[in-house]
Amino acid sequence: MVSFIVHGGAWDIPDELVDAHRQGVARAMQIGWDILSHGGSGVDAVEKAINYLEDDPTFDAGRGSFVNAAGEIELDASIMNGTTFRCGAVAAVQNIRYPISLARLVMDKSEHVLLAGKGAVQFGAENGVQQCSSNDLLVGRELERWKDLLAQKNYSTKDAFQKKKSLPSDTVGCVALDAAGILVAGTSTGGTPNKYPGRVGDSPMIGCGTYADSAIGGVSCTGWGEAIIKVVLAKTIVGLLEVNGGDTQAAADEGIYRLEKKVEGFGGVIVLNSQGIPAFSYNTPRMARAYRTTAMSDACIDV
Ligand code: ASP
């Protein structure tokens, strides 16, 4: 049994952007599925599917990411192997085209879990990852958004998430169960629009935006990072799965319920259990997602 689930953010995705989101998660799904269904590793499936989404400017990850308050693009990502418990993460890295690959390098080649800022970039350079230019990451849509937000006095991410519930939240993530029974989760993001320089969200924090334990389940989250961190959402859901007999839908729904109830948070989650049973849950108007298991003849894709 192999299984794969992908998300491309949870928010009030406008009608005119639905197709681009659908196509993006469908393509990422296909990339991950091709690897898994040919006996490839979950780590490869997660990394390569996320690389595709990091290239697709539709999403807030890699190219197309939000711009911070200083006019820079700072990226966060993490990946975790649920069998070895090895994990790697990078936070607030600049000029990195594929942050999930740098996170994988931290997992594979360093003795650390999380490297931030210049140190992460230096570690990448020492291992053959060169910096890209800002123009490789910046798209016109985000430059315009940044200018608009700068012009708005008293703009607050918290208000945007809580009052309007429409803040773009286009982070990407995947969870894979490979033929060896290894669960792998990964997440990559540009964070939130106009974030304070150095701000780090849930995505690179193991247990918050990403978690995997092959004996129980794997999770990737998206949404308002400051709230997701407070309820340690990914690990909370894995903890729920551990005691509910592996019911992925119940654990995903309870996780989102706690996110909203305890910290007024908004977002979405994707989950696989140790058997590869998928589920997703969100309390935003829409969430881009796709999933497939060996038991399915085709992927289920929706926004
Ligand atoms: N969770 C991400 C963050 O707060 C944003 C997102 O999901 O789009 O950095």
Short mmCIF file of C-alpha atoms and ligand atoms in Angstrom, two decimals:
data_model
loop_
_atom_site.label_atom_id
_atom_site.label_comp_id
_atom_site.label_asym_id
_atom_site.label_seq_id
_atom_site.Cartn_x
_atom_site.Cartn_y
_atom_site.Cartn_z
CA MET A 1 0.00 0.00 0.00
CA VAL A 2 1.29 3.44 -0.92
CA SER A 3 -0.56 6.69 -0.35
CA PHE A 4 0.00 10.37 -1.08
CA ILE A 5 -1.79 13.57 -0.12
CA VAL A 6 -0.96 17.15 -1.15
CA HIS A 7 -2.24 20.59 -0.18
CA GLY A 8 -1.82 23.97 -1.83
CA GLY A 9 -3.14 26.23 0.94
CA ALA A 10 -6.43 26.89 2.69
CA TRP A 11 -8.13 30.29 2.34
CA ASP A 12 -10.82 32.13 0.48
CA ILE A 13 -9.37 31.13 -2.92
CA PRO A 14 -11.14 33.38 -5.47
CA ASP A 15 -13.07 31.69 -8.30
CA GLU A 16 -10.59 32.90 -10.90
CA LEU A 17 -7.69 31.21 -9.08
CA VAL A 18 -9.41 27.87 -8.52
CA ASP A 19 -8.22 26.29 -11.77
CA ALA A 20 -4.58 27.22 -11.19
CA HIS A 21 -4.74 25.72 -7.69
CA ARG A 22 -6.43 22.59 -8.97
CA GLN A 23 -3.84 22.11 -11.72
CA GLY A 24 -0.96 22.75 -9.33
CA VAL A 25 -1.99 20.17 -6.73
CA ALA A 26 -2.94 17.70 -9.50
CA ARG A 27 0.53 17.93 -11.05
CA ALA A 28 2.27 17.66 -7.67
CA MET A 29 0.07 14.65 -6.91
CA GLN A 30 1.16 12.98 -10.16
CA ILE A 31 4.85 13.61 -9.45
CA GLY A 32 4.62 12.10 -5.97
CA TRP A 33 2.46 9.22 -7.16
CA ASP A 34 4.85 8.28 -9.97
CA ILE A 35 7.68 8.00 -7.47
CA LEU A 36 5.72 6.07 -4.83
CA SER A 37 3.96 3.69 -7.23
CA HIS A 38 7.34 2.69 -8.70
CA GLY A 39 8.71 1.81 -5.29
CA GLY A 40 10.47 5.16 -4.71
CA SER A 41 10.97 6.69 -1.28
CA GLY A 42 8.51 8.91 0.54
CA VAL A 43 11.27 11.46 1.06
CA ASP A 44 11.80 11.72 -2.71
CA ALA A 45 8.05 11.90 -3.37
CA VAL A 46 7.55 14.72 -0.86
CA GLU A 47 10.63 16.66 -1.99
CA LYS A 48 9.93 16.42 -5.72
CA ALA A 49 6.21 17.20 -5.44
CA ILE A 50 6.99 20.23 -3.29
CA ASN A 51 9.75 21.34 -5.71
CA TYR A 52 7.08 21.48 -8.40
CA LEU A 53 4.82 23.62 -6.19
CA GLU A 54 7.79 25.84 -5.26
CA ASP A 55 8.25 26.51 -8.99
CA ASP A 56 4.55 27.15 -9.62
CA PRO A 57 3.96 30.89 -8.98
CA THR A 58 0.34 30.19 -7.99
CA PHE A 59 1.50 29.21 -4.52
CA ASP A 60 3.17 30.97 -1.60
CA ALA A 61 6.30 28.81 -1.69
CA GLY A 62 9.53 29.35 -3.61
CA ARG A 63 8.66 31.45 -6.71
CA GLY A 64 5.48 33.42 -6.05
CA SER A 65 6.08 33.82 -2.31
CA PHE A 66 4.85 36.78 -0.31
CA VAL A 67 7.13 39.74 0.29
CA ASN A 68 7.95 40.77 3.88
CA ALA A 69 7.67 44.25 5.36
CA ALA A 70 11.27 45.02 4.35
CA GLY A 71 10.60 44.11 0.73
CA GLU A 72 12.45 40.79 1.00
CA ILE A 73 11.35 37.20 0.44
CA GLU A 74 12.12 34.92 3.40
CA LEU A 75 11.23 31.25 3.09
CA ASP A 76 10.52 28.46 5.59
CA ALA A 77 10.35 24.69 5.01
CA SER A 78 10.60 21.37 6.84
CA ILE A 79 10.59 17.63 6.14
CA MET A 80 10.35 14.68 8.51
CA ASN A 81 10.91 10.93 8.14
CA GLY A 82 8.48 9.17 10.50
CA THR A 83 10.56 6.01 10.80
CA THR A 84 13.99 7.40 11.63
CA PHE A 85 12.51 10.56 13.20
CA ARG A 86 15.16 12.44 11.30
CA CYS A 87 13.95 15.85 10.29
CA GLY A 88 15.33 18.96 8.68
CA ALA A 89 14.06 22.51 8.53
CA VAL A 90 15.10 25.95 7.35
CA ALA A 91 13.66 29.26 8.47
CA ALA A 92 13.80 32.80 7.08
CA VAL A 93 16.16 31.86 4.25
CA GLN A 94 16.65 34.30 1.40
CA ASN A 95 17.42 33.65 -2.27
CA ILE A 96 16.83 29.90 -2.07
CA ARG A 97 14.90 28.48 -5.01
CA TYR A 98 13.90 25.17 -3.39
CA PRO A 99 13.68 25.53 0.40
CA ILE A 100 12.33 21.98 0.84
CA SER A 101 15.50 20.61 -0.76
CA LEU A 102 17.63 22.67 1.62
CA ALA A 103 15.52 21.31 4.51
CA ARG A 104 16.19 17.79 3.21
CA LEU A 105 19.89 18.53 3.12
CA VAL A 106 19.73 19.62 6.77
CA MET A 107 17.97 16.31 7.54
CA ASP A 108 20.39 14.19 5.53
CA LYS A 109 23.70 15.90 6.09
CA SER A 110 23.71 17.90 9.31
CA GLU A 111 23.47 16.98 12.95
CA HIS A 112 20.87 19.70 13.48
CA VAL A 113 17.13 19.94 12.90
CA LEU A 114 16.56 23.62 12.13
CA LEU A 115 18.92 26.13 10.54
CA ALA A 116 17.85 29.76 10.16
CA GLY A 117 18.80 32.69 7.97
CA LYS A 118 22.39 33.12 6.84
CA GLY A 119 23.61 29.94 8.52
CA ALA A 120 21.11 27.87 6.56
CA VAL A 121 22.16 29.54 3.31
CA GLN A 122 25.84 28.98 4.17
CA PHE A 123 25.14 25.31 4.93
CA GLY A 124 23.43 25.04 1.55
CA ALA A 125 26.37 26.67 -0.25
CA GLU A 126 28.81 24.26 1.43
CA ASN A 127 26.68 21.43 0.06
CA GLY A 128 26.28 22.75 -3.46
CA VAL A 129 23.07 24.83 -3.16
CA GLN A 130 23.73 28.22 -4.69
CA GLN A 131 21.58 31.27 -3.97
CA CYS A 132 19.19 32.41 -6.67
CA SER A 133 18.37 36.05 -7.43
CA SER A 134 15.39 37.81 -5.85
CA ASN A 135 13.85 38.03 -9.31
CA ASP A 136 13.77 34.23 -9.49
CA LEU A 137 11.33 34.27 -6.55
CA LEU A 138 9.42 37.53 -6.98
CA VAL A 139 6.30 37.72 -9.13
CA GLY A 140 4.48 40.94 -10.11
CA ARG A 141 1.32 39.96 -8.22
CA GLU A 142 3.24 39.89 -4.94
CA LEU A 143 5.08 43.13 -5.63
CA GLU A 144 1.67 44.79 -6.13
CA ARG A 145 0.29 43.20 -2.98
CA TRP A 146 3.29 44.40 -1.00
CA LYS A 147 2.85 47.97 -2.26
CA ASP A 148 -0.86 47.88 -1.40
CA LEU A 149 -0.20 46.60 2.11
CA LEU A 150 2.53 49.16 2.73
CA ALA A 151 0.07 51.88 1.81
CA GLN A 152 -2.46 50.57 4.36
CA LYS A 153 -1.88 52.05 7.78
CA ASN A 154 -2.56 49.65 10.69
CA TYR A 155 -2.50 46.56 8.51
CA SER A 156 -2.51 43.46 10.71
CA THR A 157 -2.12 39.82 9.70
CA LYS A 158 -4.19 38.83 12.73
CA ASP A 159 -7.10 41.00 11.59
CA ALA A 160 -6.76 39.76 8.04
CA PHE A 161 -7.01 36.16 9.21
CA GLN A 162 -9.59 36.60 11.94
CA LYS A 163 -11.90 39.35 10.74
CA LYS A 164 -11.81 38.92 7.01
CA LYS A 165 -10.80 35.25 6.95
CA SER A 166 -9.49 35.90 3.49
CA LEU A 167 -5.77 36.30 3.92
CA PRO A 168 -4.00 34.35 1.21
CA SER A 169 -2.56 31.22 2.74
CA ASP A 170 -0.99 29.37 -0.15
CA THR A 171 1.58 27.28 1.65
CA VAL A 172 2.19 23.85 0.14
CA GLY A 173 2.71 20.47 1.77
CA CYS A 174 2.51 16.70 1.29
CA VAL A 175 2.40 13.49 3.28
CA ALA A 176 3.56 10.20 1.73
CA LEU A 177 3.39 6.56 2.79
CA ASP A 178 5.94 4.62 0.74
CA ALA A 179 6.18 0.91 -0.08
CA ALA A 180 8.61 0.43 2.82
CA GLY A 181 5.92 1.69 5.25
CA ILE A 182 7.72 4.97 5.90
CA LEU A 183 5.55 8.04 6.47
CA VAL A 184 7.10 11.34 5.40
CA ALA A 185 5.64 14.84 5.79
CA GLY A 186 6.91 18.12 4.34
CA THR A 187 5.81 21.76 4.12
CA SER A 188 7.20 24.81 2.28
CA THR A 189 6.09 28.44 2.48
CA GLY A 190 6.82 32.10 1.97
CA GLY A 191 4.95 32.75 5.23
CA THR A 192 2.42 35.56 5.51
CA PRO A 193 2.20 38.79 3.46
CA ASN A 194 4.09 41.77 4.86
CA LYS A 195 5.46 39.73 7.79
CA TYR A 196 8.05 41.34 10.04
CA PRO A 197 11.58 40.52 8.84
CA GLY A 198 12.77 37.40 10.62
CA ARG A 199 9.24 36.23 11.38
CA VAL A 200 9.05 32.43 11.37
CA GLY A 201 5.74 30.60 11.08
CA ASP A 202 4.61 27.06 11.84
CA SER A 203 5.87 25.48 8.62
CA PRO A 204 9.51 24.91 9.62
CA MET A 205 8.65 24.03 13.24
CA ILE A 206 8.57 20.28 13.68
CA GLY A 207 5.33 19.36 15.43
CA CYS A 208 3.59 22.60 14.40
CA GLY A 209 3.41 22.68 10.59
CA THR A 210 4.86 19.21 9.93
CA TYR A 211 5.08 15.90 11.79
CA ALA A 212 5.41 12.21 10.96
CA ASP A 213 5.55 9.03 13.01
CA SER A 214 5.34 5.94 10.79
CA ALA A 215 3.65 3.95 13.55
CA ILE A 216 0.82 6.48 13.82
CA GLY A 217 0.47 9.13 11.12
CA GLY A 218 1.80 12.16 9.28
CA VAL A 219 0.47 15.72 8.97
CA SER A 220 1.16 18.95 7.03
CA CYS A 221 -0.63 22.18 7.97
CA THR A 222 -1.43 25.52 6.36
CA GLY A 223 -3.08 28.67 7.66
CA TRP A 224 -2.33 31.31 10.24
CA GLY A 225 1.03 30.21 11.60
CA GLU A 226 0.90 32.17 14.85
CA ALA A 227 -2.24 30.21 15.84
CA ILE A 228 -1.04 26.85 14.48
CA ILE A 229 2.13 27.11 16.59
CA LYS A 230 0.13 27.73 19.78
CA VAL A 231 -1.74 24.42 19.49
CA VAL A 232 1.26 22.51 18.05
CA LEU A 233 -1.22 21.38 15.44
CA ALA A 234 0.59 18.64 13.49
CA LYS A 235 1.75 16.75 16.57
CA THR A 236 -1.61 17.33 18.27
CA ILE A 237 -3.32 15.54 15.37
CA VAL A 238 -0.82 12.66 15.48
CA GLY A 239 -1.48 12.42 19.23
CA LEU A 240 -5.23 12.26 18.56
CA LEU A 241 -4.67 9.51 15.97
CA GLU A 242 -2.68 7.52 18.49
CA VAL A 243 -5.63 7.29 20.85
CA ASN A 244 -8.55 7.15 18.41
CA GLY A 245 -7.55 3.98 16.59
CA GLY A 246 -6.16 5.78 13.54
CA ASP A 247 -9.36 7.58 12.47
CA THR A 248 -7.79 10.25 10.26
CA GLN A 249 -10.97 12.24 9.60
CA ALA A 250 -11.86 12.49 13.29
CA ALA A 251 -8.30 13.55 14.19
CA ALA A 252 -8.11 16.13 11.38
CA ASP A 253 -11.51 17.61 12.31
CA GLU A 254 -10.66 17.73 16.01
CA GLY A 255 -7.34 19.43 15.24
CA ILE A 256 -9.08 22.16 13.24
CA TYR A 257 -11.78 22.46 15.92
CA ARG A 258 -9.11 23.05 18.58
CA LEU A 259 -7.30 25.54 16.32
CA GLU A 260 -10.45 27.65 16.07
CA LYS A 261 -11.81 27.10 19.58
CA LYS A 262 -8.62 27.63 21.58
CA VAL A 263 -6.76 30.28 19.59
CA GLU A 264 -9.25 31.61 17.02
CA GLY A 265 -7.07 30.15 14.27
CA PHE A 266 -7.88 29.42 10.66
CA GLY A 267 -6.32 26.97 8.26
CA GLY A 268 -6.29 23.44 6.94
CA VAL A 269 -4.54 20.12 7.47
CA ILE A 270 -3.80 16.97 5.48
CA VAL A 271 -3.31 13.65 7.27
CA LEU A 272 -2.33 10.04 6.53
CA ASN A 273 -2.35 7.30 9.12
CA SER A 274 0.08 4.38 9.27
CA GLN A 275 -2.18 2.46 6.85
CA GLY A 276 -2.18 5.35 4.38
CA ILE A 277 -5.81 6.33 4.97
CA PRO A 278 -6.07 10.01 3.96
CA ALA A 279 -8.11 12.87 5.40
CA PHE A 280 -8.16 16.64 5.24
CA SER A 281 -10.00 19.28 7.22
CA TYR A 282 -10.18 23.09 7.05
CA ASN A 283 -12.20 25.96 8.47
CA THR A 284 -11.49 28.39 5.62
CA PRO A 285 -13.83 28.76 2.63
CA ARG A 286 -11.59 26.63 0.39
CA MET A 287 -8.57 24.36 0.49
CA ALA A 288 -6.61 23.04 -2.51
CA ARG A 289 -5.85 19.34 -2.08
CA ALA A 290 -5.34 16.03 -3.88
CA TYR A 291 -4.90 12.48 -2.63
CA ARG A 292 -4.58 8.94 -3.87
CA THR A 293 -4.01 5.51 -2.35
CA THR A 294 -3.29 2.13 -3.95
CA ALA A 295 -6.97 1.35 -3.44
CA MET A 296 -8.01 4.21 -5.76
CA SER A 297 -7.86 4.06 -9.57
CA ASP A 298 -7.32 7.80 -9.80
CA ALA A 299 -6.52 10.80 -7.65
CA CYS A 300 -9.22 12.80 -5.91
CA ILE A 301 -8.53 16.49 -6.57
CA ASP A 302 -10.53 19.43 -5.28
CA VAL A 303 -10.35 23.08 -4.29
N1 ASP B 1 1.25 28.67 7.80
C1 ASP B 1 2.02 29.60 7.01
C2 ASP B 1 2.68 30.60 7.93
O1 ASP B 1 2.04 31.08 8.82
C3 ASP B 1 1.18 30.35 6.03
C4 ASP B 1 0.34 29.51 5.13
O2 ASP B 1 -0.08 28.41 5.49
O3 ASP B 1 0.08 29.95 4.01
O4 ASP B 1 3.81 30.91 7.70
#
